[in-house]
Each structure stands twice: as C-alpha cells, then as structure tokens.
XYZ file of C-alpha atoms in Angstrom:
670
model
C -92.581 43.025 -57.549
C -93.341 40.107 -55.482
C -93.688 40.661 -51.699
C -93.211 38.698 -49.294
C -93.644 39.922 -44.823
C -92.028 37.816 -42.551
C -93.883 38.162 -39.404
C -91.041 37.879 -36.411
C -87.664 38.877 -36.065
C -85.246 37.618 -33.926
C -83.067 35.088 -34.926
C -84.954 32.839 -36.712
C -87.177 35.710 -38.761
C -82.949 36.942 -39.246
C -82.714 33.186 -41.337
C -85.445 33.340 -43.492
C -83.805 37.649 -43.902
C -80.176 36.111 -44.749
C -81.586 34.190 -46.789
C -84.068 35.946 -49.204
C -80.959 37.994 -49.300
C -78.585 35.517 -50.137
C -80.740 34.230 -52.311
C -82.086 37.276 -54.214
C -77.859 38.395 -54.506
C -77.842 34.772 -57.046
C -80.420 35.786 -59.375
C -80.065 36.547 -62.562
C -82.601 37.796 -63.695
C -82.737 40.463 -60.634
C -86.368 39.877 -60.101
C -87.971 42.408 -58.074
C -89.106 41.958 -54.525
C -90.788 43.777 -51.291
C -89.797 42.577 -48.097
C -92.322 43.369 -44.825
C -90.320 42.927 -42.127
C -93.456 43.009 -38.517
C -91.992 43.044 -35.440
C -93.125 44.396 -32.123
C -89.986 44.697 -30.962
C -85.803 44.949 -32.217
C -85.386 43.749 -35.566
C -83.176 41.485 -34.571
C -83.265 39.761 -31.114
C -85.731 38.065 -30.180
C -85.785 37.149 -26.658
C -82.203 37.979 -26.093
C -83.475 41.686 -25.631
C -80.423 44.088 -25.144
C -82.377 46.302 -22.084
C -81.091 43.294 -19.591
C -78.629 42.791 -16.637
C -74.469 41.852 -17.586
C -75.320 38.881 -15.031
C -77.935 36.821 -17.706
C -75.528 34.759 -19.907
C -76.295 33.152 -22.801
C -76.296 29.398 -22.238
C -73.105 28.623 -24.816
C -69.713 29.617 -25.277
C -69.023 32.424 -27.834
C -67.143 30.625 -30.521
C -70.339 27.842 -30.767
C -72.368 30.653 -31.944
C -73.376 32.292 -35.184
C -76.274 33.994 -37.412
C -74.854 33.258 -40.354
C -74.357 30.284 -42.723
C -70.958 28.775 -43.832
C -69.614 26.409 -46.030
C -70.365 22.849 -44.225
C -74.430 24.333 -43.685
C -76.060 21.754 -46.852
C -79.028 22.451 -49.491
C -79.810 26.084 -47.689
C -79.053 27.938 -50.832
C -76.505 30.536 -51.678
C -73.413 31.081 -49.178
C -73.870 34.379 -47.260
C -71.028 34.729 -45.122
C -70.782 37.022 -41.555
C -68.987 36.890 -38.726
C -69.956 34.746 -36.171
C -70.628 35.703 -32.333
C -67.034 35.596 -31.242
C -65.218 36.838 -34.116
C -67.585 40.064 -33.997
C -67.030 40.101 -29.854
C -63.157 40.197 -31.466
C -62.739 43.395 -33.600
C -63.630 46.596 -31.316
C -65.983 47.712 -34.037
C -68.373 45.737 -32.722
C -68.336 45.237 -29.505
C -69.080 49.061 -29.240
C -70.906 50.902 -31.534
C -68.063 53.730 -31.738
C -64.960 52.128 -31.344
C -62.970 52.239 -34.507
C -62.086 48.597 -36.619
C -59.169 46.766 -35.154
C -58.778 43.413 -33.095
C -60.035 42.724 -29.038
C -59.014 39.226 -27.290
C -61.859 37.586 -26.235
C -62.483 34.345 -24.347
C -63.597 32.730 -27.626
C -64.884 29.409 -24.592
C -65.896 31.918 -22.519
C -69.923 32.604 -22.186
C -70.585 36.353 -22.618
C -74.284 38.099 -21.597
C -77.580 37.598 -23.173
C -78.100 41.864 -24.430
C -74.305 41.483 -26.006
C -75.613 38.236 -28.140
C -78.531 40.721 -28.352
C -76.619 43.521 -30.022
C -74.832 40.851 -31.967
C -78.605 39.723 -33.331
C -79.201 43.658 -34.249
C -75.864 44.217 -35.714
C -76.735 41.227 -38.319
C -79.701 42.385 -38.735
C -78.462 45.862 -40.362
C -75.073 43.936 -41.962
C -77.834 41.610 -43.579
C -79.746 44.647 -45.035
C -76.698 46.513 -46.421
C -76.070 43.105 -48.736
C -79.506 43.250 -50.136
C -79.313 43.894 -53.418
C -80.886 47.320 -55.293
C -84.085 45.276 -56.642
C -84.997 44.324 -53.506
C -87.105 47.339 -51.048
C -87.023 46.491 -47.602
C -90.285 48.029 -45.022
C -89.258 48.110 -41.859
C -92.577 47.867 -39.305
C -91.669 47.447 -35.214
C -94.344 49.550 -33.844
C -97.026 46.793 -32.901
C -97.383 43.733 -33.253
C -99.082 41.785 -36.905
C -102.194 40.589 -35.121
C -104.579 38.332 -38.059
C -103.029 36.989 -41.398
C -106.482 36.326 -43.742
C -105.754 34.202 -47.461
C -106.344 37.250 -50.223
C -106.741 34.954 -53.552
C -103.288 33.953 -54.135
C -102.214 35.435 -51.607
C -102.333 36.957 -48.259
C -103.268 39.876 -45.575
C -101.382 40.443 -43.572
C -103.045 43.037 -40.326
C -100.906 45.448 -38.776
C -101.790 48.853 -37.357
C -104.968 48.711 -38.805
C -103.694 48.473 -41.629
C -103.530 45.152 -44.258
C -100.421 45.135 -46.376
C -101.430 42.099 -49.698
C -97.621 40.257 -50.012
C -97.773 36.802 -52.294
C -95.210 34.810 -49.731
C -95.863 35.099 -45.421
C -92.799 32.917 -43.360
C -94.298 33.457 -39.737
C -91.129 33.215 -37.154
C -92.725 35.058 -34.587
C -90.469 32.680 -31.715
C -91.633 32.081 -28.319
C -95.093 32.546 -26.946
C -97.177 33.767 -24.360
C -99.095 30.684 -23.173
C -102.649 31.898 -21.504
C -102.980 30.211 -18.008
C -104.999 26.961 -17.244
C -108.067 26.947 -15.468
C -106.468 25.469 -12.771
C -103.851 28.496 -12.855
C -106.682 31.174 -13.320
C -108.665 29.470 -10.021
C -104.996 29.205 -8.398
C -104.757 33.218 -9.322
C -108.479 33.778 -7.141
C -107.445 32.167 -4.197
C -103.669 33.694 -4.187
C -106.017 37.044 -4.222
C -108.308 36.137 -1.475
C -105.503 34.944 0.561
C -103.764 38.363 0.621
C -105.984 40.036 2.952
C -103.904 37.282 5.518
C -100.351 38.028 3.400
C -99.845 41.200 1.774
C -97.477 39.927 0.314
C -98.610 37.201 -0.765
C -97.892 37.083 -4.620
C -97.668 34.084 -7.244
C -95.399 34.263 -10.332
C -96.573 32.272 -13.161
C -94.035 33.600 -16.386
C -90.508 34.499 -15.385
C -89.598 36.094 -18.476
C -88.630 38.830 -18.882
C -87.032 38.659 -15.361
C -86.293 42.263 -14.291
C -90.167 42.339 -13.647
C -91.355 39.907 -12.216
C -89.382 39.961 -9.010
C -89.715 43.620 -9.653
C -91.754 44.229 -6.783
C -90.332 40.471 -4.634
C -87.836 42.837 -1.764
C -85.608 41.740 0.905
C -88.401 40.934 3.237
C -90.020 38.156 1.348
C -88.789 34.806 1.672
C -89.017 33.380 -2.302
C -89.804 30.102 -3.613
C -89.018 28.484 -6.759
C -89.744 25.605 -8.393
C -87.924 23.956 -10.481
C -84.252 24.020 -10.864
C -83.181 24.357 -14.593
C -81.538 27.327 -16.225
C -84.824 30.053 -16.009
C -84.169 29.210 -12.116
C -81.061 30.672 -12.753
C -81.417 33.605 -14.013
C -83.927 34.193 -11.196
C -80.828 33.390 -8.949
C -78.673 35.403 -10.373
C -81.139 38.639 -10.360
C -82.261 38.372 -7.261
C -79.315 38.139 -5.988
C -75.665 40.112 -8.233
C -78.465 41.840 -10.022
C -79.769 43.620 -6.933
C -75.859 44.492 -5.435
C -74.402 40.425 -4.403
C -71.203 39.519 -5.457
C -68.750 36.643 -5.313
C -65.178 36.366 -4.685
C -62.693 32.831 -4.784
C -62.466 31.559 -1.034
C -59.117 31.649 0.102
C -56.143 29.112 -0.676
C -57.403 26.391 2.230
C -60.443 25.876 -0.395
C -60.650 23.765 -3.781
C -59.283 26.143 -6.772
C -63.018 27.376 -7.819
C -65.091 27.746 -4.817
C -66.644 31.015 -3.881
C -68.685 32.952 -1.292
C -71.255 35.385 -1.969
C -70.483 38.796 0.242
C -75.006 40.331 0.463
C -75.823 43.357 -0.318
C -78.955 42.973 2.214
C -81.303 43.668 -0.642
C -81.986 39.438 -1.278
C -84.788 37.708 -0.156
C -84.239 34.209 1.488
C -85.038 31.365 -1.666
C -86.245 27.538 -1.581
C -85.210 25.259 -4.469
C -87.499 22.644 -4.547
C -87.396 20.758 -7.861
C -89.999 16.554 -9.167
C -86.655 15.250 -9.568
C -84.412 17.080 -6.231
C -81.468 17.807 -7.937
C -80.059 20.591 -10.320
C -79.261 20.976 -14.450
C -75.248 19.947 -13.878
C -72.672 21.718 -15.568
C -71.725 22.675 -18.745
C -67.625 21.333 -18.859
C -64.425 23.769 -19.611
C -64.888 23.049 -23.413
C -62.560 21.816 -24.915
C -63.671 21.317 -28.583
C -62.840 25.223 -30.038
C -65.410 26.171 -33.029
C -66.238 23.159 -34.624
C -65.076 19.777 -33.084
C -68.188 17.714 -32.238
C -68.060 13.788 -31.382
C -68.951 11.851 -35.029
C -72.090 9.094 -33.879
C -70.505 5.946 -35.002
C -73.937 3.815 -33.178
C -76.577 6.398 -33.664
C -75.839 7.923 -38.178
C -78.918 8.903 -40.588
C -78.543 5.974 -41.840
C -78.580 3.971 -39.194
C -82.326 5.662 -37.944
C -83.163 5.601 -41.969
C -82.906 1.508 -41.798
C -84.620 0.962 -39.138
C -87.519 3.339 -39.694
C -87.837 0.566 -43.067
C -87.865 -2.239 -41.003
C -90.180 -0.978 -39.159
C -94.365 -1.141 -40.124
C -95.626 2.806 -40.825
C -91.994 3.196 -39.993
C -93.064 4.955 -37.124
C -90.001 4.071 -33.966
C -90.316 3.256 -30.419
C -87.275 5.738 -29.050
C -86.840 3.711 -26.736
C -86.052 0.443 -28.333
C -85.113 1.594 -31.666
C -82.713 4.813 -30.162
C -81.663 5.127 -27.153
C -80.002 1.376 -27.833
C -77.470 3.132 -29.669
C -77.178 6.668 -28.348
C -75.850 4.471 -25.808
C -73.388 3.223 -26.892
C -72.039 6.699 -28.043
C -71.961 7.925 -25.015
C -69.994 4.617 -24.065
C -67.858 5.135 -26.226
C -66.938 8.694 -25.889
C -66.489 7.304 -21.941
C -64.202 4.800 -22.475
C -62.034 6.798 -24.846
C -61.693 9.569 -22.606
C -61.386 7.579 -19.570
C -58.139 4.952 -20.918
C -56.446 8.127 -22.283
C -56.893 9.733 -19.114
C -55.676 6.504 -17.045
C -53.707 4.985 -19.433
C -52.802 6.505 -22.067
C -54.110 6.801 -26.142
C -52.320 3.725 -27.394
C -54.585 1.734 -24.736
C -58.119 4.095 -25.837
C -57.432 3.412 -29.531
C -57.952 -0.168 -28.621
C -60.409 -0.377 -26.619
C -62.766 1.974 -29.503
C -62.239 -0.675 -32.605
C -62.810 -3.198 -30.195
C -66.498 -1.859 -29.074
C -66.463 -0.929 -32.788
C -66.858 -4.014 -33.300
C -68.064 -6.002 -30.681
C -71.634 -8.436 -31.399
C -74.059 -6.797 -29.379
C -74.204 -5.948 -26.092
C -73.200 -8.975 -24.110
C -69.775 -8.757 -26.399
C -69.299 -5.334 -25.507
C -69.774 -5.391 -21.879
C -67.453 -8.224 -21.313
C -65.061 -5.693 -22.788
C -65.387 -3.185 -20.527
C -65.292 -5.737 -17.947
C -62.233 -6.028 -19.446
C -60.485 -3.007 -19.178
C -62.034 -0.751 -16.738
C -63.285 -1.323 -12.637
C -66.684 -1.798 -12.417
C -67.017 1.374 -9.909
C -65.197 3.308 -12.856
C -68.136 1.417 -15.394
C -70.297 4.748 -17.543
C -73.827 3.747 -15.741
C -77.186 4.790 -17.692
C -78.833 4.587 -14.000
C -76.563 5.951 -11.954
C -77.028 9.169 -14.284
C -80.666 8.955 -14.040
C -81.039 7.550 -10.372
C -77.629 9.455 -8.292
C -79.267 10.252 -5.769
C -78.648 6.646 -2.872
C -80.842 5.649 -0.480
C -78.439 7.014 2.698
C -78.706 10.463 1.808
C -82.882 9.869 1.291
C -82.393 9.517 5.913
C -82.587 13.141 6.977
C -82.732 15.903 5.667
C -79.714 16.922 6.845
C -77.883 13.705 5.345
C -80.206 15.111 1.535
C -77.877 18.221 2.040
C -74.828 17.495 2.509
C -74.984 14.409 -0.274
C -76.411 17.441 -2.231
C -73.812 20.211 -2.107
C -71.029 17.346 -2.375
C -72.473 16.010 -5.982
C -72.860 19.420 -6.980
C -69.024 20.112 -5.960
C -67.961 17.085 -7.503
C -70.087 17.835 -10.554
C -68.576 20.631 -10.888
C -64.976 18.702 -10.922
C -65.741 17.322 -13.377
C -66.838 20.139 -15.976
C -63.398 21.469 -15.105
C -61.879 19.186 -16.743
C -63.331 19.341 -19.864
C -65.760 18.069 -22.664
C -63.026 15.572 -24.107
C -60.860 15.089 -21.384
C -63.354 14.542 -18.525
C -64.917 11.098 -19.504
C -68.283 12.284 -18.143
C -69.112 14.788 -19.789
C -67.981 13.647 -22.760
C -70.573 10.894 -22.845
C -72.945 13.467 -22.214
C -71.703 15.734 -23.934
C -72.836 13.121 -26.853
C -76.284 14.021 -25.882
C -76.060 17.546 -27.283
C -73.298 17.104 -30.238
C -75.844 13.920 -31.770
C -78.941 15.851 -31.027
C -79.396 16.699 -35.237
C -79.182 12.741 -35.412
C -82.266 12.209 -32.509
C -84.276 14.729 -34.653
C -84.343 12.841 -37.066
C -86.131 9.751 -35.997
C -89.073 12.794 -33.891
C -89.353 14.671 -36.381
C -93.046 14.658 -37.751
C -94.100 11.729 -36.053
C -91.519 10.431 -36.454
C -92.081 7.843 -32.956
C -94.994 6.333 -32.242
C -97.442 8.202 -30.251
C -96.791 6.713 -26.908
C -93.285 6.536 -27.503
C -93.544 10.201 -28.320
C -95.293 11.016 -25.069
C -92.356 9.192 -22.742
C -89.303 11.173 -24.358
C -91.104 14.789 -24.045
C -91.704 13.276 -20.277
C -89.430 11.344 -19.201
C -86.152 11.252 -22.094
C -86.063 15.781 -22.015
C -85.515 16.401 -18.802
C -83.174 13.424 -18.493
C -81.590 15.584 -21.285
C -81.661 18.936 -20.491
C -80.252 17.479 -17.001
C -77.712 15.914 -18.221
C -76.136 17.543 -21.602
C -78.167 21.544 -20.986
C -77.207 22.715 -18.202
C -75.620 25.544 -16.668
C -71.717 26.905 -16.763
C -69.840 25.641 -14.636
C -69.508 28.693 -12.606
C -73.281 28.926 -12.118
C -72.824 25.863 -9.528
C -70.071 27.604 -8.313
C -72.073 29.906 -7.452
C -76.022 27.974 -6.559
C -73.183 26.069 -3.841
C -71.851 29.782 -2.595
C -76.092 31.077 -1.937
C -76.136 27.968 -0.281
C -73.523 28.607 1.688
C -74.749 32.000 3.085
C -77.960 30.916 3.782
C -79.502 33.363 0.930
C -80.973 29.739 -1.432
C -81.775 26.710 0.903
C -82.177 23.646 -2.121
C -82.694 20.237 0.619
C -86.324 19.747 0.120
C -85.610 16.637 -2.009
C -86.741 14.886 -4.712
C -90.660 14.847 -5.239
C -91.695 18.151 -2.656
C -93.950 20.816 -3.914
C -95.970 23.354 -2.714
C -99.870 24.452 -1.520
C -101.589 27.378 -0.418
C -102.562 27.488 2.572
C -104.804 30.499 2.212
C -105.874 30.024 5.836
C -102.025 32.102 6.931
C -101.458 33.517 3.222
C -97.763 31.652 3.314
C -97.908 29.098 -0.034
C -96.417 25.900 1.614
C -93.022 23.862 0.352
C -93.408 20.320 1.604
C -90.257 18.233 1.166
C -89.870 15.090 0.849
C -90.242 14.034 4.681
C -93.107 14.062 6.150
C -94.116 16.580 7.745
C -90.551 18.686 7.196
C -92.066 22.311 5.484
C -91.764 26.344 4.927
C -93.121 28.462 4.135
C -92.702 31.011 1.112
C -94.541 34.564 -0.129
C -94.146 34.231 -3.530
C -94.235 31.201 -5.082
C -91.945 31.383 -9.484
C -92.878 28.824 -12.240
C -89.318 28.500 -12.563
C -89.736 27.342 -16.030
C -90.067 29.435 -19.652
C -93.591 28.440 -21.295
C -93.558 26.907 -25.183
C -97.204 26.653 -25.403
C -99.350 25.236 -27.618
C -101.295 26.732 -30.451
C -104.131 26.021 -28.093
C -102.374 28.066 -25.050
C -100.998 30.967 -27.734
C -102.032 34.761 -25.883
C -102.033 36.203 -29.299
C -104.413 37.561 -31.344
C -102.522 36.170 -34.610
C -101.988 32.668 -33.615
C -106.747 32.680 -31.925
C -107.358 34.569 -35.767
C -104.965 31.996 -37.643
C -106.999 28.799 -36.015
C -110.537 30.369 -36.756
C -109.094 31.239 -39.600
C -108.871 27.055 -40.499
C -104.605 28.301 -41.859
C -103.224 26.517 -39.278
C -103.968 23.452 -37.548
C -102.116 21.843 -34.298
C -99.714 18.833 -34.718
C -100.747 15.653 -33.826
C -98.990 12.900 -33.269
C -102.103 10.088 -32.922
C -104.624 11.853 -30.870
C -100.888 13.101 -29.325
C -100.282 17.209 -29.267
C -96.397 18.004 -28.290
C -97.099 21.018 -29.919
C -96.353 23.735 -32.109
C -98.792 24.144 -35.653
C -98.643 21.236 -38.820
C -96.005 21.558 -41.149
C -94.421 19.593 -43.862
C -91.373 18.766 -45.154
C -90.577 22.254 -46.707
C -91.518 24.183 -44.226
C -95.086 24.995 -45.483
C -97.925 25.867 -43.166
C -100.952 22.608 -42.675
C -104.280 24.412 -43.209
C -107.240 23.053 -40.857
C -108.428 20.816 -43.602
C -105.191 19.384 -44.167
C -103.837 20.929 -46.912
C -100.206 22.171 -47.582
C -99.924 26.274 -48.330
C -97.819 25.898 -51.156
C -97.008 30.426 -49.885
C -97.140 29.506 -45.978
C -93.928 27.980 -43.935
C -93.695 28.276 -40.129
C -89.797 28.324 -38.851
C -88.923 28.132 -34.632
C -90.307 27.345 -31.910
C -93.949 27.631 -33.543
C -93.546 24.093 -34.733
C -92.393 22.856 -31.483
C -93.706 19.289 -32.125
C -93.448 18.689 -35.832
C -89.874 19.315 -35.111
C -88.323 18.619 -32.036
C -85.104 20.729 -30.192
C -86.475 24.440 -32.809
C -85.005 27.369 -30.458
C -81.305 25.828 -30.219
C -79.431 28.618 -32.711
C -76.650 27.594 -35.377
C -73.232 27.269 -34.909
C -70.297 27.360 -36.800
C -69.077 24.234 -38.557
C -72.473 22.162 -38.067
C -74.632 22.378 -41.383
C -77.247 23.088 -38.429
C -80.396 22.869 -39.030
C -82.552 26.148 -38.247
C -80.507 27.402 -41.278
C -81.489 24.229 -42.798
C -85.139 25.105 -42.848
C -84.678 28.538 -43.786
C -82.956 27.802 -46.811
C -85.750 24.841 -47.826
C -88.535 27.373 -47.220
C -86.893 30.666 -49.371
C -85.568 27.506 -52.076
C -89.206 27.114 -52.916
C -90.157 30.517 -52.964
C -87.450 31.203 -55.478
C -88.724 28.072 -56.980
C -92.390 29.422 -57.311
C -91.393 32.914 -57.959
C -89.264 31.399 -61.102
C -92.317 29.644 -62.302
C -94.501 32.853 -61.833
C -92.175 34.611 -64.149
C -92.094 31.234 -66.356
C -95.787 32.107 -67.405
C -97.393 33.995 -70.771
C -97.323 37.584 -69.780
C -100.264 39.016 -69.652
C -101.466 42.538 -72.218
C -101.364 45.747 -71.309
C -103.554 47.801 -70.455
C -104.520 50.666 -72.859
C -102.774 53.774 -71.062
C -99.183 54.060 -69.980
C -98.610 51.882 -67.296
C -96.464 53.845 -64.092
C -94.268 52.285 -61.745
C -93.353 53.448 -58.461
C -89.098 53.620 -57.412
C -89.314 53.625 -53.716
C -85.974 54.493 -52.180
C -86.248 54.717 -48.356
C -86.400 52.377 -46.046
C -89.685 52.633 -44.048
C -88.915 53.470 -40.404
C -90.646 53.100 -37.521
C -93.545 55.208 -36.261
C -91.044 57.783 -33.419
C -94.148 56.579 -30.109
C -96.730 59.150 -30.543
C -97.106 60.098 -33.407
C -99.991 60.028 -36.442
C -100.476 57.101 -38.166
C -100.374 57.902 -42.473
C -103.268 56.592 -43.782
C -101.487 53.729 -45.447
C -99.236 53.341 -42.056
C -96.416 53.250 -43.792
C -94.542 56.343 -44.970
C -91.496 56.368 -48.961
C -90.009 58.366 -50.906
C -91.289 57.789 -54.915
C -90.367 58.647 -58.192
C -92.958 57.712 -60.144
C -91.321 57.067 -63.276
C -93.493 56.885 -67.084
C -94.092 53.593 -69.067
C -91.052 54.112 -72.809
C-alpha cells in the first residue's frame, strides 16, 4: 500500500484529490492507496468559507466555474465528470441539503455568494469520496494544521497534532497564507498602540480577511479609511453597509435604469476610499459568451510565444517588447469587430477583420483603423491606462464630478455585454488569453527587469480593466457616494499618515492641504506572502530544512517557492524532489495567476497541473511495482484492511495514541 498526503483541501487540494481518484479508478492493477487528507478547517471550501454573509459574492458568473474536468482538459489524466457550479445550483439537491432531487431555475450568468460556492466545494469533496474505488482508503484529519514535514528515507514524515505520519508522496496545496508583518508594519502598529491614549477608537487593520472579523470592532461613530479600491475593498464596503442592515433599492423612473439609492441602517461608519491610481476597478460586463465562449487569440498565440522565445538569446522574453504588441493587436481586433458590428453591420466587421489580420505591420493596421473608424471612437491604450483628463485634476470638486461620470459610463458599457460592448469586449481579451500570458511568464520566462515591470505595472492595469467586480457593485458604490456614506474624491497619488498627536490617520489627497481624518485604517488588499513572509510553522520549518527554496528570477523574488514543470518541489540545494509536489498560491511567482478557479470548456491550467503531478506519481508507483519483490519474512504475513474513514476529532475529545480512529480486520495470509 502506498501512502499519500495532501496538505490543504481547498480547491487546489480537491483538484489533486480528484485526479488521484480518477487515476485509481482506471488502475487495472488496483494498487492499494491510502490517502491522508490534512486541513485545519472543513474540507473543500478553502477561503470560500460557508459561514460568510450572503452579500459577499464570488467574482465570476456561475456558469464559468467548476471543480471538475471535462473533455477539453488535455494532459490531465482520465476524466472524472462532475457538475459545474451552475449545474449544481440548478438541481434542488445541490441548492439545499434536504431538498428532493429536481431542477430549479437559476441565473447562469449571475454572481452568487462565496458561502454558496463553498457549499458546492464541500459537496464536491463528498462526491469525490463516493467515487473512490475499493482499493483507495481515505483518512480525514481536520482538527489541527500540519506543522512540520521531514524527509524520511525515500518518503516523508508529516507532523500533525503531536503525531508523525509516514507517507510515500506529499502534495502541498496549502492555499492562501498569512503574512508576517514587515518591520515598517510592526513599527506602525506600535505607534498606533501608543496613539490610542489620544483616541481609543484608533485601529489599524493590516489583514482584511476574514472580513467579518477584520471590521467587527468598527462602530457607526468611526471614520474608516480604506487603502486601495480593488476587489477586497468591495468586500469591505459590502460588509460595512449591506452586512449591517443597509439596502440598495432602484431609483425612480426619472433616473437611468440601473441607478440605485442606498437606504442606511444607521450602523454604517463613514468611509474614505483612496488609492495610488485614484480609480476603482472597472465593472465586469454582462456575460454574453455563455459557458464555453472565449476569445481565441489571433496574434498572441502559444506558437508565436514559443517562436519568439527561440529567437531570443537565453530564451527570456521582454513583456513590453515581445508580448504587449501582440496582446494589443488582439484587443484591437475584438474592439473593432464589436464596434463595426454594432455601428454598421456584421459584413463590414468581417471585412475589416480580414484586412486587419492581413495587414503588414503596425502602420498598415493604423491606416486601416483610420479608414473605418473616426479618431474619437478609436481604442487607445493610453486612455485605458490613464483615463483621468487634466481638467478633472484642477480641483477636488471637479475630480469628484468626473469620477462619478466615469463610473456611470463604465456601468453603461458593462450593460452592453462582453461581446456587444466594444470596450468590454476588448478588455475581456485580457482574461481570455491569460493562459498564453502565463506561458510567457511562468518559470522565469521573462527577463528579471521585465518580470518586475509585469508585477508592478501591467498586473494592476490588467486587474483594473479585466478583473473587476460585477457591474452592480459599481452602481452600489455610486449609491453610497450619493448617500454620503463613502467619499472617494482624493484623486491619484493619495496617501495616509498617522498623526500621533491627535490619534488619527490623515488621508492626504492629490491637492495640497486637502486632507481628511480617520479613526480606522484598513489595508484593502489580500496578502499573498512569499515563503520568507509566510506565517505558518510548516513553511518556516520547510525553509529551515532546505525542503523548499524561494523562487528567484535573477535577483528578483516575485513570490512563491521553486517547482519544476511537473510541479515537483525543488530543494534549497537545487535537487528536484520527485515525491513532493506543490500547487496553487504556494507557487505564485514561479507560476502566474495561480488563484483563479477552473472554468468549464477551457482546458483550465489548474486541472492540467494537478493531472500532471498526479500522473507523475502514478508513474512512480508503477515503476516501484515493477521492481523485483523483496523475499518474504519467515513468519506468516498479516495485513490490515481499513473499513472506515478516519473522522475529525470532536472538540474536547482527547487524542488517541495514533490520533486516528479506524476499524480494522486482521487477515492471516494464505
């Protein structure tokens, strides 16, 4: 029997579990496997905990999320079918634990709560357990966290709840980590503690998740400053408003469709939003692509990226020089097809598209665009990156007026859809070609300088243009601004400082002398620490033992630990550890954008990576099975057949010596 540990059973761990079950079901030799599953919480949800408020939403439409493979997954091993999130929602048995089987109508292009998605992941784990063949035994351990991992001969020893578990293979899928505070953050925390003598309500929140805990002590008397206007901030806004009894209602017929009014509960604090760009993320458009629709790149293709790599000495690309021109061509192609289809007709759009593809170089494409589209309607990268006009920066009042108009126009563009809306069609290309972008970045595929530029400059732009919240969140933010609950008129380059004399955080706007005071400062971004900043005892000990090493591109550490292309962990001494794999946010840096969920019909990277890793393990098992058998001992052999899954220990129950309970039957060898 081969023993396998999966450490972390969120979405990435479930993907590995799925692949092991799929391979085992197709294993003609029926090699006995013992799976030891470790997670400090419930199995399945990961960060999508099921105790969150329903007002906290996933950022992807229901039909474009799944936890299972399908016929488009290539190189991921045997298929094991399961329902997508939307399919699961559409069954009564999926949407309610005690409901009878049947069908319920849902909005397949709607955004549902994280808690409900967590229920789906939890259900998916139970579904996979039922599909495990008889030669697979599963042990569940979820009343503590793994705190150490040591090499043990050809295998590993997993330390958990005071006991050591010897295993042959280990998969690290620990998910989102907690960050150790930096020296600057520790100093600021100490200063805040000292300044509370002047203002007892003074608070600093460096880690915004879990959201409910992060803002639980904020009162209606407080003024809260939130640094950053990304997805985390939209979660914070929802928790501080709708999560406290406020509601959003449609405006009257005199207002444009979609415009909302906020009805306060009286429990909301005053909220100040500021960021480096001064802009919120743009809205996600109405989905018109269904489940499987994706823009197919015409310029930025896998083949072209590989050809460019062959042309460059050393194989490392420059993103601005090699990738951006191709990516921009694909964005233009999508924009102008949608624009001409909408403004004229499909025939004109098709004619333009053919000529655009055949155009010889940038000048020819620009001439073609001038021929078909007025200058005022042409797509501009500069306008996408820097949409704030000079006139808007003349005063705070002018900026506030411009920002409200900008946000409403963005909402209207989103209502047109991600096919019919030219601008959103172009921006959606950034999502649809993400796998090709990954192929250029992964495993140090860029030069060190270019890798730095991608993470510091390109990634924030990509997130703002293509990975924003549902359009309803933009309408809600406007309603909160209209109601005076939120102020977001600080302009680009705003920052905050602690005034220890008064015991307040002071937000400085773009305009000299224009400031606002806050009692609470929240860093509105989820931490994604590298291994050197990871708070977990497991990571610290693996670093100390040299089991893992931070990924480096030259002298740049973009985050994550080092793995090879089979997802095997590379040790500190450079050796590939063929019985240890890592997937998910743990390797963010060596790989790019590891935290997105699988999408049906998209050959999702997370499923392929999990399949590749498990496939290598199954190859290793087959090789071991093919070795000559070791002579049997003189005394009769005995084996134990495990008949029951190990369950999590109920709170307060003392641990048994082996920290696991099992029912076994001893059988004498023939």
